[in-house]
Coordinates of C-alpha atoms and ligand atoms in Angstrom, one line a residue:
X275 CA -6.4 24.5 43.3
X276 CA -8.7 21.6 43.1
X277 CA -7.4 18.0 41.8
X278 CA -8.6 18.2 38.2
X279 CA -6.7 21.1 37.2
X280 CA -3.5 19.4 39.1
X281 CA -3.9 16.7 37.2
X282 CA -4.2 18.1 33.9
X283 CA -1.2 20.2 34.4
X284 CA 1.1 17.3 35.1
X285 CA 0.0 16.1 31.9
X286 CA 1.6 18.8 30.1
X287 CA -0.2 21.7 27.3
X288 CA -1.7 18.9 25.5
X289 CA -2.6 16.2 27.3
X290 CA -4.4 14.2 24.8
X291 CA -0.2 13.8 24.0
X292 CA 1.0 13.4 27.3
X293 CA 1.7 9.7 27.0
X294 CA 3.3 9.4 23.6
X295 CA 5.8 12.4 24.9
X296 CA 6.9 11.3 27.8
X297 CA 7.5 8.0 26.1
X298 CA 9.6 9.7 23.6
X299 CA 11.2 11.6 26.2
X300 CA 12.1 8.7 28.1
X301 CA 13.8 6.9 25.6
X302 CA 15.9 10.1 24.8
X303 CA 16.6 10.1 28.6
X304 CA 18.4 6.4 28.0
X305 CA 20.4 7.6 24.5
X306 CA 23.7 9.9 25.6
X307 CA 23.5 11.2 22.0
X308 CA 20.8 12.0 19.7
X309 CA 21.1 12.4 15.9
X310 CA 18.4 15.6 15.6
X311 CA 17.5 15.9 11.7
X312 CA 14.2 18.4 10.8
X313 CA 12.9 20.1 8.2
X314 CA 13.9 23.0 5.9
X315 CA 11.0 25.9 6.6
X316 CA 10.3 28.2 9.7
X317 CA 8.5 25.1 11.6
X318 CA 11.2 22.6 11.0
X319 CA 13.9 25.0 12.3
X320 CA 11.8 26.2 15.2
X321 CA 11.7 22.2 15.7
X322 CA 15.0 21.7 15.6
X323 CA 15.8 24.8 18.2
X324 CA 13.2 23.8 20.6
X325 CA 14.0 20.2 20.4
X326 CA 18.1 20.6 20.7
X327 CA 17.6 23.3 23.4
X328 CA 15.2 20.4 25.4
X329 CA 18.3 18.1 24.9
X330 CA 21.1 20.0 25.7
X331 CA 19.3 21.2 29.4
X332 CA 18.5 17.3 29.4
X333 CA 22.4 17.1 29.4
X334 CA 21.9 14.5 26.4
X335 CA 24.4 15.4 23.3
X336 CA 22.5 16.5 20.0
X337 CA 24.0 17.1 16.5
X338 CA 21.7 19.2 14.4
X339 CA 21.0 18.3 10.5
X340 CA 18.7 19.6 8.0
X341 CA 16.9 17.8 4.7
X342 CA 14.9 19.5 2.1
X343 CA 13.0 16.3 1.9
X344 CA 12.8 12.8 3.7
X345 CA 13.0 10.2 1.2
X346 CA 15.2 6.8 1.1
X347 CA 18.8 8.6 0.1
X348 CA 17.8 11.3 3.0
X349 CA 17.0 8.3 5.7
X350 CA 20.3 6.4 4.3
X351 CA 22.3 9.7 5.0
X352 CA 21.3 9.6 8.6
X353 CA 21.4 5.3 8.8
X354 CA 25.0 6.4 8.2
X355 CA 25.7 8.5 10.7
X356 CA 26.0 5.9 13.2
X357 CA 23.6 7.1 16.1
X358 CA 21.2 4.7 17.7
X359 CA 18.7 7.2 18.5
X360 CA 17.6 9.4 15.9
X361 CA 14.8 12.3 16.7
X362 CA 12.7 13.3 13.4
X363 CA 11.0 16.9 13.7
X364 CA 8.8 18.6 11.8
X365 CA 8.9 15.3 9.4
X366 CA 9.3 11.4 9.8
X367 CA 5.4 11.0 9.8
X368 CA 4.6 10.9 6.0
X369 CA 8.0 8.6 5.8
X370 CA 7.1 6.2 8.2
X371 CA 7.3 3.2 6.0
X372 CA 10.5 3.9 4.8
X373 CA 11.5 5.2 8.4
X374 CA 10.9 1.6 9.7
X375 CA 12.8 -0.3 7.2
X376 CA 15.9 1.2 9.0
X377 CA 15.0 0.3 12.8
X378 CA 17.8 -2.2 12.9
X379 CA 20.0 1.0 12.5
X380 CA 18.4 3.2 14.8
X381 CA 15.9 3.8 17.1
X382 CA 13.2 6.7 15.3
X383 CA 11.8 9.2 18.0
X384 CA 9.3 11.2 16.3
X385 CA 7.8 14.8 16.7
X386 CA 5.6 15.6 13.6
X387 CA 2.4 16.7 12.2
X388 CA 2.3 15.0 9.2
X389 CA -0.7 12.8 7.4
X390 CA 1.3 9.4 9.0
X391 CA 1.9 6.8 6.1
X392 CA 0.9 3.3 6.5
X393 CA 3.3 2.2 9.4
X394 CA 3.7 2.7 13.0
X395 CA 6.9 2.8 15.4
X396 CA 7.2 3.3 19.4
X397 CA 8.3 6.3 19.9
X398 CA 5.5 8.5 17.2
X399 CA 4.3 11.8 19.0
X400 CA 1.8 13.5 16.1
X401 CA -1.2 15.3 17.1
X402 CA -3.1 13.6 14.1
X403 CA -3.0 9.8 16.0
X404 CA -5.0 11.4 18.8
X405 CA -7.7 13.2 16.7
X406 CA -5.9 16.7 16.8
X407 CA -6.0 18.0 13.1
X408 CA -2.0 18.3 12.2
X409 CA -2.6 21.3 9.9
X410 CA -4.1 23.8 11.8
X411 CA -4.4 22.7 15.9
X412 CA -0.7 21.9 16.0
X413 CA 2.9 22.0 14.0
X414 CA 6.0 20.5 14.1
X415 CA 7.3 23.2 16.7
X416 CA 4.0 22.8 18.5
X417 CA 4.4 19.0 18.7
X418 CA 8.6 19.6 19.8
X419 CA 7.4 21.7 22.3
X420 CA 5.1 19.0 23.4
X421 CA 7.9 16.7 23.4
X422 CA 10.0 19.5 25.2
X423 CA 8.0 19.6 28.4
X424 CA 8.0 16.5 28.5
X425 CA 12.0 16.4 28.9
X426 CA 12.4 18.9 31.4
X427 CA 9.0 20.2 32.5
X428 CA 8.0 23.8 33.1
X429 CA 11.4 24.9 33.3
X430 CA 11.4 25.0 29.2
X431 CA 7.8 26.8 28.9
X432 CA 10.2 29.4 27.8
X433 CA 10.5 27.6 24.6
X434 CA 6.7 28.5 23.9
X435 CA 7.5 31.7 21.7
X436 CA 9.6 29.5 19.2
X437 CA 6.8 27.0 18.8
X438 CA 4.1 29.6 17.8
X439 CA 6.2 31.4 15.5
X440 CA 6.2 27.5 13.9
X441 CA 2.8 27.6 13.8
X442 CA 2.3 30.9 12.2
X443 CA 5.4 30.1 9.6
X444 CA 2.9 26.6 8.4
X445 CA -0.2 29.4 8.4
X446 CA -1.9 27.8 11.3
X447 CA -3.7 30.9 12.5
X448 CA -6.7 32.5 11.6
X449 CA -7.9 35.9 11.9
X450 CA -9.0 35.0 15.9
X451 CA -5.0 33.6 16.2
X452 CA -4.3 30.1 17.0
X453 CA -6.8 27.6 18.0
X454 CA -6.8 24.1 19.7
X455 CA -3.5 22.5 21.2
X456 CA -1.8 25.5 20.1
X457 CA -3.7 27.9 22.1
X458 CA -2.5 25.8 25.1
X459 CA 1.1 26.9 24.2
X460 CA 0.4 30.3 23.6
X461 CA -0.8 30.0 27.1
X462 CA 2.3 29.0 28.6
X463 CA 4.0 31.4 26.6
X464 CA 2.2 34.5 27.9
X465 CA 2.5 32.9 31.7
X466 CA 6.5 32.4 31.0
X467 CA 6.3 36.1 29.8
X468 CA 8.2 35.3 26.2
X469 CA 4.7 35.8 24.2
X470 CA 2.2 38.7 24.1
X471 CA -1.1 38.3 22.1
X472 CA -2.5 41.6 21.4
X473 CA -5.3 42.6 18.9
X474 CA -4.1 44.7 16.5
X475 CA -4.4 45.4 12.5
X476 CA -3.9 41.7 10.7
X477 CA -1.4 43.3 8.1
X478 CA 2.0 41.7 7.3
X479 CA 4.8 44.1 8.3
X480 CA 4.1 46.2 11.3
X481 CA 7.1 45.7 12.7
X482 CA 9.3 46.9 9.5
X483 CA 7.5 48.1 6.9
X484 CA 7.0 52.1 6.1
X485 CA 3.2 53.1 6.6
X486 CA 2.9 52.8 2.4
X487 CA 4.0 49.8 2.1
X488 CA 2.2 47.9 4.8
X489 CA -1.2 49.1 3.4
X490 CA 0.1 48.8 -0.6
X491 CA 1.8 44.8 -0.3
X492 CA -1.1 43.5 1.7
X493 CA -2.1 42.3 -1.3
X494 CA -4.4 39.9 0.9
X495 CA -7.1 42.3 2.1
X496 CA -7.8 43.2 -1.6
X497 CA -9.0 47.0 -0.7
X498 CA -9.2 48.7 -4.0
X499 CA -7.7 52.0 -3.8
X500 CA -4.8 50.6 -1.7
X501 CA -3.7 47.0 -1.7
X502 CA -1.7 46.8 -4.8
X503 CA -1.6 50.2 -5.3
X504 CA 1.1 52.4 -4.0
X505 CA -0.2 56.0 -5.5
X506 CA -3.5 54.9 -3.9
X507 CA -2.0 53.8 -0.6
X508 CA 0.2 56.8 -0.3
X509 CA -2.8 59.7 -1.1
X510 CA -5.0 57.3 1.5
X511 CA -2.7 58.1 4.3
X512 CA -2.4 62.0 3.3
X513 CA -5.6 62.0 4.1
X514 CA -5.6 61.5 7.4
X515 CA -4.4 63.8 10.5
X516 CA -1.3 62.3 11.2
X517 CA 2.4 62.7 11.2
X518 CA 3.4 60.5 8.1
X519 CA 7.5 61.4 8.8
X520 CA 9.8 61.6 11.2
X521 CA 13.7 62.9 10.2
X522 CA 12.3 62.9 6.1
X523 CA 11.6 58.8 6.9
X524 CA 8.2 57.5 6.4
X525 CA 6.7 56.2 9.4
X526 CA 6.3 52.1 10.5
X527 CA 3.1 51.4 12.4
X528 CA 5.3 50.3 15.2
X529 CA 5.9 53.8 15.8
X530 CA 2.5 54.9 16.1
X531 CA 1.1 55.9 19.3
X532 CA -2.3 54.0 20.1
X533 CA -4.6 57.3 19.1
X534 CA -2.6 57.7 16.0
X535 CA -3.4 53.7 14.9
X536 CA -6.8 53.4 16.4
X537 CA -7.2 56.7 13.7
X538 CA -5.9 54.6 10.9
X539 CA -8.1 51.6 11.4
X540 CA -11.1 53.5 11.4
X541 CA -10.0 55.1 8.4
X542 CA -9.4 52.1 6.5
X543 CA -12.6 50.2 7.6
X544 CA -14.7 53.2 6.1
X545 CA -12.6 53.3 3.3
X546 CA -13.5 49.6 2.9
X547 CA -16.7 49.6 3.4
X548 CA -17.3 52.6 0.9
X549 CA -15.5 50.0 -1.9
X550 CA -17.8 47.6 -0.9
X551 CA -15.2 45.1 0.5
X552 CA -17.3 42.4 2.0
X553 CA -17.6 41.9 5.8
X554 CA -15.9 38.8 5.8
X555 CA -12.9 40.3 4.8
X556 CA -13.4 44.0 6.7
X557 CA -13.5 42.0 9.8
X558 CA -10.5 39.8 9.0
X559 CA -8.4 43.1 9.2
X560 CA -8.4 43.2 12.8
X561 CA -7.7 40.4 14.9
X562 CA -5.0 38.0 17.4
X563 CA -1.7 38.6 16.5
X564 CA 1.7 37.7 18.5
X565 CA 4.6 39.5 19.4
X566 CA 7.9 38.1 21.1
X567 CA 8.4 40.7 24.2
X568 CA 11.9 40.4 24.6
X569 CA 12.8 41.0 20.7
X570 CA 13.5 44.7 19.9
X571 CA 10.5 47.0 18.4
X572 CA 11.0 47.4 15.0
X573 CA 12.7 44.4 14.1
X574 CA 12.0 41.7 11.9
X575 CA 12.0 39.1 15.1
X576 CA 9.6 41.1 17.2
X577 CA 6.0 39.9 15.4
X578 CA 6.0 36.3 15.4
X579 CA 4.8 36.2 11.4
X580 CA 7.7 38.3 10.6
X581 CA 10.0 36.2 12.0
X582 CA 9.1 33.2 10.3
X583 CA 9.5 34.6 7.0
X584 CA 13.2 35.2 8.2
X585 CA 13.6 32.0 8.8
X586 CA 12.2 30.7 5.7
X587 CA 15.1 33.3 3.8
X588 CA 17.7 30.8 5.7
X589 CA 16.7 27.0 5.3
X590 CA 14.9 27.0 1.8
X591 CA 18.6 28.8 0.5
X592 CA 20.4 26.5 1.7
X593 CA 21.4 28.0 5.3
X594 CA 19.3 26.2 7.9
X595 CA 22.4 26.9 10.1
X596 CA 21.9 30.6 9.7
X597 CA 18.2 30.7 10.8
X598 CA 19.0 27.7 13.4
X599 CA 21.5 30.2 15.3
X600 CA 19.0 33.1 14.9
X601 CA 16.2 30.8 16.7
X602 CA 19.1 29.6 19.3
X603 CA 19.4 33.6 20.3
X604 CA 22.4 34.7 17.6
X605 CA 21.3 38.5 17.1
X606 CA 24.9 39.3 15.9
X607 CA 26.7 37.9 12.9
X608 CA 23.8 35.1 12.3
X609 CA 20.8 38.0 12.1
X610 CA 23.1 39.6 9.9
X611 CA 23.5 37.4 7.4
X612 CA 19.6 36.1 7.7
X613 CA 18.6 39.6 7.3
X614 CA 20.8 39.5 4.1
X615 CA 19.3 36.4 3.2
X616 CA 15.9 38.2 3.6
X617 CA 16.5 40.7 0.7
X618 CA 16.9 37.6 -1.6
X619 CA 14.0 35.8 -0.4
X620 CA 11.8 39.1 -0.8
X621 CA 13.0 39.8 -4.3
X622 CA 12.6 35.7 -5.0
X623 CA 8.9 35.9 -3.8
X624 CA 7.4 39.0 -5.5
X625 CA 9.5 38.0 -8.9
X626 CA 7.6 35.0 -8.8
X627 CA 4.3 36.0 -8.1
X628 CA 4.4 38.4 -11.0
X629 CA 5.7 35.7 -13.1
X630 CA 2.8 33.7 -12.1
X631 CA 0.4 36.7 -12.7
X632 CA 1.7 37.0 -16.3
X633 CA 2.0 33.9 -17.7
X634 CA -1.3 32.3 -15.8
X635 CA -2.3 29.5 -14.9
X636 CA -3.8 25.9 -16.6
X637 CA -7.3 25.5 -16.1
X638 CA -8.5 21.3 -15.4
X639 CA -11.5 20.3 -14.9
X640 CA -10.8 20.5 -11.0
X641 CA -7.5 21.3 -10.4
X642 CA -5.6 24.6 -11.8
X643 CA -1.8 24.1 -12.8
X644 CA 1.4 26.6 -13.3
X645 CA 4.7 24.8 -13.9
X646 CA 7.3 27.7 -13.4
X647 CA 10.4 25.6 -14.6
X648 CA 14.0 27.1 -13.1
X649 CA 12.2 30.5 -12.7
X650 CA 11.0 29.7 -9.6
X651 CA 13.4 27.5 -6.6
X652 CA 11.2 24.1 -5.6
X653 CA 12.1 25.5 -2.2
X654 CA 9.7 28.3 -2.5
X655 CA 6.9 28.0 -5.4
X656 CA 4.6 26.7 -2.7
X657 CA 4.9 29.9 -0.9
X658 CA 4.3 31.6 -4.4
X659 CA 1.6 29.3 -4.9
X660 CA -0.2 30.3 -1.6
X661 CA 0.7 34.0 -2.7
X662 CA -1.0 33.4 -6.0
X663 CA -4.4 32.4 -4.9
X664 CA -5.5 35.5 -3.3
X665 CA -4.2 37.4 -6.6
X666 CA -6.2 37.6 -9.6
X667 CA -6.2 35.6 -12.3
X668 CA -6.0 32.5 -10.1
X669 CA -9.5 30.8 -8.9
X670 CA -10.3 30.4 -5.5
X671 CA -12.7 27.1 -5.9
X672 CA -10.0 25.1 -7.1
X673 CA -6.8 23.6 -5.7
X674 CA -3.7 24.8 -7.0
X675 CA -0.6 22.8 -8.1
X676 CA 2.4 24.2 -8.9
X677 CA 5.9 22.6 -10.6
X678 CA 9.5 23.5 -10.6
X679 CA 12.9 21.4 -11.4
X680 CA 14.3 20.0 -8.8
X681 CA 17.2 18.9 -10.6
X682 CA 18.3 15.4 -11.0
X683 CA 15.5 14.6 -13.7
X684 CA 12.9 15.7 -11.2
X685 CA 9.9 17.9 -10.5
X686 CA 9.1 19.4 -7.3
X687 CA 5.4 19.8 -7.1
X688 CA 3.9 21.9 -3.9
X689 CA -0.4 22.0 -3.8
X690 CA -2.6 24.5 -2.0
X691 CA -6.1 24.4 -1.4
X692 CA -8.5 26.7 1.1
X693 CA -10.5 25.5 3.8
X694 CA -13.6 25.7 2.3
X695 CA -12.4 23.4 -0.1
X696 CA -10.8 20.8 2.8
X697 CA -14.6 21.3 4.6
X698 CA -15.8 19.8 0.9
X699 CA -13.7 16.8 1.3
X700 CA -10.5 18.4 -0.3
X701 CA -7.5 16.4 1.0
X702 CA -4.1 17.3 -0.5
X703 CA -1.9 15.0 0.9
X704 CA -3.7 12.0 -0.2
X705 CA -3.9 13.2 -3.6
X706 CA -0.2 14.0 -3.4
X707 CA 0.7 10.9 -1.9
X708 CA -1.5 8.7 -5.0
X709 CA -0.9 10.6 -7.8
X710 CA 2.8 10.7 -7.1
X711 CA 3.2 7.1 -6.5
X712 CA 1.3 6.3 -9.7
X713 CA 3.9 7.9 -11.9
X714 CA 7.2 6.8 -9.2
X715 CA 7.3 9.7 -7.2
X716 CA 6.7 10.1 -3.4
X717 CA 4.7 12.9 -1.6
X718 CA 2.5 13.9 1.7
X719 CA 1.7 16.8 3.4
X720 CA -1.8 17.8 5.0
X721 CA -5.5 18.5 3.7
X722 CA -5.1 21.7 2.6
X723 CA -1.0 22.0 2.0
X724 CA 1.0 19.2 0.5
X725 CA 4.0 18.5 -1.9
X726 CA 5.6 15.6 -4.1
X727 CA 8.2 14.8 -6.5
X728 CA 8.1 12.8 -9.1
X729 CA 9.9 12.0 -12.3
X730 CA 10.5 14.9 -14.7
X731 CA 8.9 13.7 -17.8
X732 CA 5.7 13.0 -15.3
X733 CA 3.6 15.9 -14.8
X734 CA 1.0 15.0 -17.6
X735 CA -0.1 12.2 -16.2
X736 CA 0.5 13.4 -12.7
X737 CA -2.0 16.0 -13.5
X738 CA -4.3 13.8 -14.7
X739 CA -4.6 11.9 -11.7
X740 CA -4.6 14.4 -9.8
X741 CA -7.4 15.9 -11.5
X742 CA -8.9 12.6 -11.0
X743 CA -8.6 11.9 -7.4
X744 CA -9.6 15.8 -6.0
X745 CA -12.9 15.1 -8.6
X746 CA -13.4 12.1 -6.6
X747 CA -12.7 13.5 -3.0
X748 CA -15.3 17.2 -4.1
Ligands
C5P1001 O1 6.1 20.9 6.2 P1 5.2 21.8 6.9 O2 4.1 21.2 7.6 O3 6.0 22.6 7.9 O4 4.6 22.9 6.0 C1 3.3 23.3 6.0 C2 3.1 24.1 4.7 O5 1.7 24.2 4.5 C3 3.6 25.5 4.8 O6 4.3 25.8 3.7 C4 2.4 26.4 5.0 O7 2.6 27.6 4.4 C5 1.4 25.6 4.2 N1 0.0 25.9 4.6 C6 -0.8 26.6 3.7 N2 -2.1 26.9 4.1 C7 -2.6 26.5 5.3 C8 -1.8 25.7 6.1 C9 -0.5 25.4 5.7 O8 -0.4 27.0 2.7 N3 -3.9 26.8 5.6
C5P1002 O1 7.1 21.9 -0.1 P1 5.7 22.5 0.1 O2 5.7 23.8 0.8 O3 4.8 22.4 -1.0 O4 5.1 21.4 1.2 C1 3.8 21.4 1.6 C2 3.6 20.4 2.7 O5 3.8 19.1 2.1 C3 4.6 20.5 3.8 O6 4.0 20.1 4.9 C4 5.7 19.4 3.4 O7 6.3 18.9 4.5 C5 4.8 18.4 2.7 N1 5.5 17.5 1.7 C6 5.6 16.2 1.9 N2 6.3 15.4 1.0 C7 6.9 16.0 -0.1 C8 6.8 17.4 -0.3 C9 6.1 18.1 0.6 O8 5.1 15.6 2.9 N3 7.6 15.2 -1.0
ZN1003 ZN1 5.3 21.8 9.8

């Protein structure tokens, strides 16, 4: 082995980070407990699992706790709690100037990916302060896992699977998988054998769906004939020479035998090309995906994308505890009750959508607007919102921001752009961050996904500044 490579391994998967993490992992080393408080969605609890896994085998005590959001009343919460270290994951970033205010309280330790706010504090591992972009080269997960190695070395590589399903839960990948410092974990994962990358047909649901449905919900591939379309989708597949049943039960393309899908693909690429779907989106059908090895076949923990919408069903109702014990290993009474939680969460999301696809959306002069009231939890109309962009109805060219009560006399407000807009100058989480500040709110996020809330009688003017500010950034 020659030296270079020596050396860059000792500087753990990304070692543009290495520093920063094993500063934060030597402070952790000194603290006999840790106060560990994350995020509510699929990357804050994969955070939170990594992270309190990497302390435990550390032999340093960690209690677990969850917040929707971190503003002051959040941050006073955990001031409370009495710990002199606390470790922020999957958030503390954006929060920074409020996060330092409290030092004389506790120590911060921070692993995030968050656009960091005007502040900074010793112990601040975030791939963005080294010139890593924090929305699509690494998550929250990705930078715990960072942190992680740096606690207790190769011997948690195995927490690698956990920090890619993080980054696939905050969208992260593209059709050719992950890229950047998360392709360095997917590395370790597939040489501590808890990862497989496989190419394979990009369709949400292999693992679970029925044959049908995968082709009819993947709404994304817009393939007229079939997405959308379950009479289509259904007479597409009877075309083709294959087994459709087994025991009266419709197939899942898990339990196709490679001939039998390679048949299918071909299928529907020459059933897309005959629509005249273009080639961008032909070839986007095919490509990296991830699977966790040691999950069972067929279940919803088995493809890494799958898996994170579990975990979104736990910690956005209000049962981070459900989806943290699912991530810890729980495949009993916790993947129960997620998988419960899962039928909610499904229902939630399409109701939603279709909400959004009837009533429309507000047109600006360059922003477009929905505000979905109590129909739709804060917790998920950013999901929705994402979900809304590739249906029609909804423009493509222009950022999206979408409203719901939060309670309290506020409004939760979640944004969504593309990339094509971000590679125009598009940044979300600076227009969330001004426009929510000018009316008393408080918001962040990254370029091309942010959030805020702000006062409830606020969203005209919000949207007017917001209008403003993205018209000044395109
Ligand atoms: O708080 P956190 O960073 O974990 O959340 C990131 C959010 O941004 C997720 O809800 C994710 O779905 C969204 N996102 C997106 N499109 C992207 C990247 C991220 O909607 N291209
Ligand atoms: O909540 P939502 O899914 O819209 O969040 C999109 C992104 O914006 C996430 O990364 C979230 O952490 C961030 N956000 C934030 N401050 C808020 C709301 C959301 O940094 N007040
Ligand atoms: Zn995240």
């Amino acid at each position: 082995m020659n030296a270079d490579v020596d050396v860059e391994s000792e500087r753990g998967p990304v070692p543009a980070l290495h520093d920063r993490a094993v500063a934060c992992a030597d402070h952790l080393h000194d603290a006999d407990r840790v106060l560990l408080a994350s995020h509510i969605d699929a990357d804050g609890l994969t955070s939170a699992a990594i992270a309190s896994r990497a302390l435990e085998r550390a032999g340093i005590a960690v209690e677990t706790v969850f917040e929707k959001q971190l503003d002051r009343a959040a941050i006073e919460r955990l001031a409370a709690a009495d710990y002199d270290t606390v470790l922020f994951t999957d958030f503390g970033s954006g929060q920074l100037d409020i996060v330092t205010e409290f030092e004389a309280d506790f120590t911060p330790v921070i692993a995030d990916h968050h656009q960091p706010a005007d502040a900074d504090t010793e112990y601040h591992l975030n791939p963005l302060l080294e010139g890593i972009d924090g929305a699509s080269e690494l998550s929250g997960a990705g930078a715990s896992y960072v942190l992680a190695r740096a606690l207790g070395g190769e011997s948690n590589r195995d927490l690698a699977g956990l920090a890619v399903v993080g980054a696939v839960g905050d969208m992260q990948d593209g059709d050719g998988g992950l890229s950047g410092a998360n392709e360095a974990i997917v590395r370790e994962g597939v040489a501590a054998g808890v990862l497989s990358e496989e190419t394979d047909l990009l369709l949400y649901g292999r693992q679970t769906r029925p044959l049908p449905k995968l082709l009819e919900y993947a709404s994304e591939a817009r393939i007229p004939g079939i997405s959308n379309d379950e009479a289509g989708a259904v007479s597409f597949l009877a075309d083709l020479d294959l087994d459709l049943k087994r025991d009266g039960e419709w197939r899942r393309w898990v339990d196709l035998t490679g001939e039998e899908r390679r048949t299918l693909v071909n299928a529907l690429l020459r059933h897309a090309i005959s629509r005249g779907v273009p080639a961008d989106r032909i070839n986007a059908l095919v490509g990296t995906t991830y699977v966790l090895p040691d999950e069972e076949p067929g279940t919803e923990l088995r493809d890494v994308s799958e898996f994170s919408t579990v975990l979104n069903a736990t910690a956005r109702y209000e049962r981070a505890d459900v989806g943290l014990a699912v991530c810890l290993g729980d495949r009993g009474p916790a993947l129960d009750r997620a998988r419960h939680l899962l039928r909610t969460h499904r229902r939630n999301l399409s109701e939603g959508l279709q909400w959004v696809k009837t009533e429309g959306v507000t047109v600006e002069e360059h922003v477009q607007w929905f505000d979905a009231g109590s129909r739709i939890r804060e917790t998920i109309v950013g999901i929705v919102a994402g979900m809304a962009v590739g249906s029609s109805g909804v423009r493509h060219d222009l950022p999206i921001l979408a409203f719901a009560d939060a309670g309290d006399g506020e409004l939760k407000v979640s944004a969504r752009g593309s990339h094509a807009l971000v590679r125009r100058g598009l940044d979300l989480s600076a227009v969330m961050r001004e426009a929510s500040r000018a009316v008393g709110g408080d918001g962040g996020g990254h370029d091309v996904a942010a959030g805020a809330t702000i006062p409830a009688d606020a969203r005209e003017a919000f949207v007017t500044h917001a209008d403003r500010i993205v018209g000044e950034q395109l």
